[in-house]
Coordinates of C-alpha atoms in Angstrom, one line a residue:
X1 CA 0.0 0.0 0.0
X2 CA 1.4 3.4 -0.9
X3 CA 1.4 6.6 1.2
X4 CA -1.9 7.8 -0.2
X5 CA -3.5 4.5 0.4
X6 CA -2.4 4.5 4.1
X7 CA -3.6 8.0 4.6
X8 CA -7.0 7.1 3.0
X9 CA -7.4 4.3 5.5
X10 CA -6.9 6.7 8.4
X11 CA -9.5 9.1 6.9
X12 CA -12.2 6.4 6.8
X13 CA -13.9 4.5 9.7
X14 CA -12.9 2.9 11.8
X15 CA -9.4 4.5 11.4
X16 CA -10.7 8.0 11.5
X17 CA -12.7 7.4 14.6
X18 CA -9.7 5.8 16.4
X19 CA -7.3 8.5 15.2
X20 CA -9.7 11.3 16.3
X21 CA -10.3 9.6 19.6
X22 CA -6.5 9.3 20.3
X23 CA -5.9 12.9 19.4
X24 CA -8.7 14.3 21.5
X25 CA -7.9 12.1 24.4
X26 CA -4.3 13.5 24.3
X27 CA -5.6 17.1 24.0
X28 CA -7.9 16.7 27.0
X29 CA -5.6 14.5 29.0
X30 CA -5.9 16.8 32.0
X31 CA -9.7 17.1 31.8
X32 CA -11.4 13.8 32.8
X33 CA -14.9 15.2 32.0
X34 CA -13.9 16.1 28.4
X35 CA -12.1 12.7 28.0
X36 CA -15.3 10.9 28.9
X37 CA -17.3 13.0 26.5
X38 CA -14.8 12.3 23.7
X39 CA -14.9 8.6 24.4
X40 CA -18.7 8.5 24.3
X41 CA -18.7 10.5 21.1
X42 CA -16.3 8.1 19.5
X43 CA -18.2 5.0 20.6
X44 CA -21.5 6.6 19.5
X45 CA -20.1 7.5 16.1
X46 CA -18.7 4.0 15.6
X47 CA -22.0 2.4 16.6
X48 CA -24.1 4.6 14.2
X49 CA -21.7 4.0 11.3
X50 CA -21.9 0.2 12.0
X51 CA -25.7 0.0 11.8
X52 CA -27.4 -1.1 8.6
X53 CA -29.9 1.8 8.9
X54 CA -27.3 4.6 9.0
X55 CA -25.0 2.9 6.4
X56 CA -27.9 2.7 3.9
X57 CA -28.7 6.3 4.5
X58 CA -25.2 7.3 3.7
X59 CA -25.1 5.0 0.6
X60 CA -28.4 6.2 -0.6
X61 CA -27.3 9.8 -0.4
X62 CA -25.0 9.0 -3.3
X63 CA -27.6 7.2 -5.5
X64 CA -28.2 10.2 -7.7
X65 CA -28.9 8.3 -10.8
X66 CA -32.0 6.0 -11.2
X67 CA -31.5 2.4 -12.3
X68 CA -31.1 1.8 -16.0
X69 CA -34.5 1.0 -17.5
X70 CA -34.5 -2.4 -19.4
X71 CA -35.0 -1.9 -23.1
X72 CA -34.4 1.9 -22.9
X73 CA -33.3 3.2 -26.3
X74 CA -30.0 5.2 -26.2
X75 CA -27.3 6.0 -28.8
X76 CA -24.5 4.6 -26.7
X77 CA -21.7 3.1 -28.7
X78 CA -19.9 1.0 -26.1
X79 CA -20.0 -0.2 -22.5
X80 CA -17.3 0.8 -20.0
X81 CA -16.9 -1.2 -16.7
X82 CA -14.8 0.3 -13.9
X83 CA -12.8 -2.0 -11.6
X84 CA -13.1 -2.2 -7.8
X85 CA -10.6 -4.5 -6.2
X86 CA -9.0 -7.9 -6.3
X87 CA -8.8 -11.0 -4.0
X88 CA -5.2 -12.2 -3.9
X89 CA -3.8 -15.7 -4.2
X90 CA -7.1 -17.5 -4.4
X91 CA -6.4 -21.3 -4.7
X92 CA -9.6 -22.1 -6.6
X93 CA -8.6 -19.6 -9.3
X94 CA -4.9 -20.3 -9.4
X95 CA -4.0 -16.8 -8.3
X96 CA -5.6 -13.3 -8.1
X97 CA -9.2 -12.8 -9.1
X98 CA -11.7 -10.0 -9.0
X99 CA -13.3 -9.2 -5.7
X100 CA -17.1 -9.2 -4.9
X101 CA -17.5 -5.5 -5.9
X102 CA -15.8 -6.0 -9.3
X103 CA -17.9 -9.2 -9.8
X104 CA -21.1 -7.3 -9.3
X105 CA -20.1 -4.7 -11.9
X106 CA -19.1 -7.4 -14.4
X107 CA -22.3 -9.3 -13.9
X108 CA -24.4 -6.3 -14.8
X109 CA -22.0 -5.4 -17.7
X110 CA -22.4 -8.9 -19.1
X111 CA -26.2 -8.6 -18.9
X112 CA -26.1 -5.2 -20.5
X113 CA -23.8 -6.4 -23.3
X114 CA -26.1 -9.3 -24.1
X115 CA -29.1 -6.9 -24.3
X116 CA -27.3 -4.3 -26.5
X117 CA -24.6 -6.2 -28.3
X118 CA -22.3 -3.2 -27.8
X119 CA -18.5 -3.6 -27.5
X120 CA -17.1 -3.7 -24.0
X121 CA -14.2 -1.9 -22.4
X122 CA -12.8 -2.9 -18.9
X123 CA -10.8 -0.3 -17.0
X124 CA -8.3 -1.0 -14.2
X125 CA -4.5 -1.1 -13.9
X126 CA -2.0 -2.8 -11.5
X127 CA -2.2 -2.3 -7.8
X128 CA -0.1 0.5 -6.3
X129 CA 2.3 -1.9 -4.5
X130 CA 3.4 -4.0 -7.5
X131 CA 3.5 -3.3 -11.2
X132 CA 4.3 -7.0 -11.7
X133 CA 0.9 -8.2 -10.7
X134 CA -1.8 -8.9 -13.3
X135 CA -3.8 -5.8 -14.1
X136 CA -7.4 -5.5 -13.0
X137 CA -8.5 -5.1 -16.7
X138 CA -6.9 -8.5 -17.4
X139 CA -8.6 -10.2 -14.4
X140 CA -12.0 -8.6 -15.4
X141 CA -11.7 -9.7 -19.1
X142 CA -10.8 -13.2 -18.0
X143 CA -13.9 -13.3 -15.7
X144 CA -16.2 -12.0 -18.4
X145 CA -15.0 -14.7 -20.8
X146 CA -14.8 -17.6 -18.5
X147 CA -17.8 -17.0 -16.2
X148 CA -20.2 -15.0 -18.4
X149 CA -19.2 -15.9 -22.0
X150 CA -18.7 -12.3 -22.9
X151 CA -15.7 -11.0 -24.9
X152 CA -13.9 -7.7 -24.2
X153 CA -13.0 -5.4 -27.0
X154 CA -10.6 -3.1 -25.1
X155 CA -8.5 -3.2 -21.9
X156 CA -7.5 0.0 -20.2
X157 CA -4.6 -1.3 -18.0
X158 CA -2.8 1.8 -16.8
X159 CA -5.2 3.5 -14.3
X160 CA -4.9 3.4 -10.5
X161 CA -7.9 5.6 -9.6
X162 CA -11.2 6.9 -10.9
X163 CA -9.8 10.0 -12.6
X164 CA -7.2 7.9 -14.4
X165 CA -10.0 5.4 -15.4
X166 CA -11.7 8.3 -17.1
X167 CA -8.7 9.8 -18.7
X168 CA -7.2 6.7 -20.2
X169 CA -10.5 5.2 -21.2
X170 CA -11.4 8.4 -23.1
X171 CA -8.0 8.2 -24.9
X172 CA -8.7 4.7 -26.0
X173 CA -12.2 5.3 -27.2
X174 CA -11.4 8.5 -29.0
X175 CA -9.0 6.5 -31.1
X176 CA -11.9 4.2 -31.9
X177 CA -14.2 7.3 -32.7
X178 CA -16.5 6.5 -29.8
X179 CA -18.0 9.4 -27.9
X180 CA -21.0 8.1 -25.9
X181 CA -20.9 5.1 -23.5
X182 CA -22.7 3.2 -20.8
X183 CA -20.7 3.7 -17.6
X184 CA -21.0 0.6 -15.3
X185 CA -20.1 0.9 -11.6
X186 CA -22.0 0.9 -8.3
X187 CA -24.7 3.5 -7.8
X188 CA -22.8 5.0 -4.9
X189 CA -19.7 5.4 -7.1
X190 CA -21.5 6.8 -10.1
X191 CA -21.6 10.5 -9.0
X192 CA -17.8 10.7 -8.7
X193 CA -17.2 8.5 -11.8
X194 CA -19.6 10.7 -13.8
X195 CA -17.7 13.8 -12.7
X196 CA -14.4 12.3 -13.8
X197 CA -15.7 11.1 -17.2
X198 CA -17.5 14.3 -18.0
X199 CA -14.3 16.2 -17.4
X200 CA -12.7 14.2 -20.3
X201 CA -15.4 15.2 -22.8
X202 CA -16.6 11.6 -23.1
X203 CA -20.4 11.4 -22.7
X204 CA -21.4 8.8 -20.2
X205 CA -24.8 7.2 -19.5
X206 CA -24.9 6.1 -15.9
X207 CA -25.6 2.3 -15.5
X208 CA -25.7 1.3 -11.9
X209 CA -24.6 -2.3 -11.2
X210 CA -26.5 -2.3 -7.9
X211 CA -29.1 -0.2 -6.1
X212 CA -29.9 -0.2 -2.4
X213 CA -33.6 0.3 -1.5
X214 CA -34.6 2.3 1.6
X215 CA -34.7 0.6 5.0
X216 CA -37.1 1.3 7.8
X217 CA -35.5 1.7 11.3
X218 CA -36.3 -1.6 13.0
X219 CA -34.5 -3.5 15.8
X220 CA -32.7 -5.5 13.1
X221 CA -31.4 -2.5 11.2
X222 CA -30.0 -1.0 14.4
X223 CA -27.8 -3.9 15.2
X224 CA -24.2 -3.0 14.3
X225 CA -22.3 -5.2 11.8
X226 CA -18.9 -5.1 10.1
X227 CA -20.7 -5.2 6.7
X228 CA -22.6 -2.0 7.5
X229 CA -19.4 -0.3 8.7
X230 CA -17.8 -1.1 5.4
X231 CA -20.7 0.4 3.5
X232 CA -20.4 3.6 5.6
X233 CA -16.7 3.7 4.7
X234 CA -17.5 3.4 1.0
X235 CA -19.9 6.4 1.3
X236 CA -17.6 8.6 3.3
X237 CA -14.8 7.8 0.8
X238 CA -17.0 8.9 -2.1
X239 CA -18.0 12.2 -0.4
X240 CA -14.3 12.9 0.4
X241 CA -13.4 12.2 -3.2
X242 CA -16.1 14.5 -4.6
X243 CA -15.0 17.2 -2.1
X244 CA -11.5 16.9 -3.3
X245 CA -12.6 17.2 -7.0
X246 CA -14.6 20.3 -6.1
X247 CA -11.8 21.9 -4.1
X248 CA -8.7 21.0 -6.1
X249 CA -10.0 19.8 -9.5
X250 CA -9.1 16.4 -10.9

């Protein structure tokens, strides 16, 4: 993991909560009352972020684009799928393979490709920590072929983040005289991805690979879980990323 990756982990829960707790406990080390208040605030924040109800509120705050309507007529010329992550050294697959998030995106992209017969581009480069590992684009193309029977026309294999996904994909598709695409990723990732792609001049049609429905606050949705905390971290990561785009550009 590079320096940016480590910093990002500290900005997201639970790292941000623990870091903030440690800092404030040090600042208020001579004030027991304030220390107790800080501790309660940290525990409360971690609890709320770990509940399915709060995590889905955060995720749904990013679902700006409605699900793609089956059979909707567009003038898209290709399908672009963005990578998420990888699972490393999986014995059943003889090495690295796509993770669950990437697989969700690929599943929807394969479905969309069968419905439209459009050529498909997969986007994702090597991980930060090793240029020797197979690129995400290669892993994605292999999964599409082996598990879904769908061929990939282009592989964008240099990107390491969403902005680079957009830049390098736009370069590839301009060479193929393609200007309008379906953009496949998770609904909560689409706002930031659409910002990045629009900045390149490539016209993108949002195509969410998953969509989370609203939850009512019940006893079950208020029980904390690791899965809910992970979803909260995804949402916070996206809001931080969009704030960065707005403040500093891409």
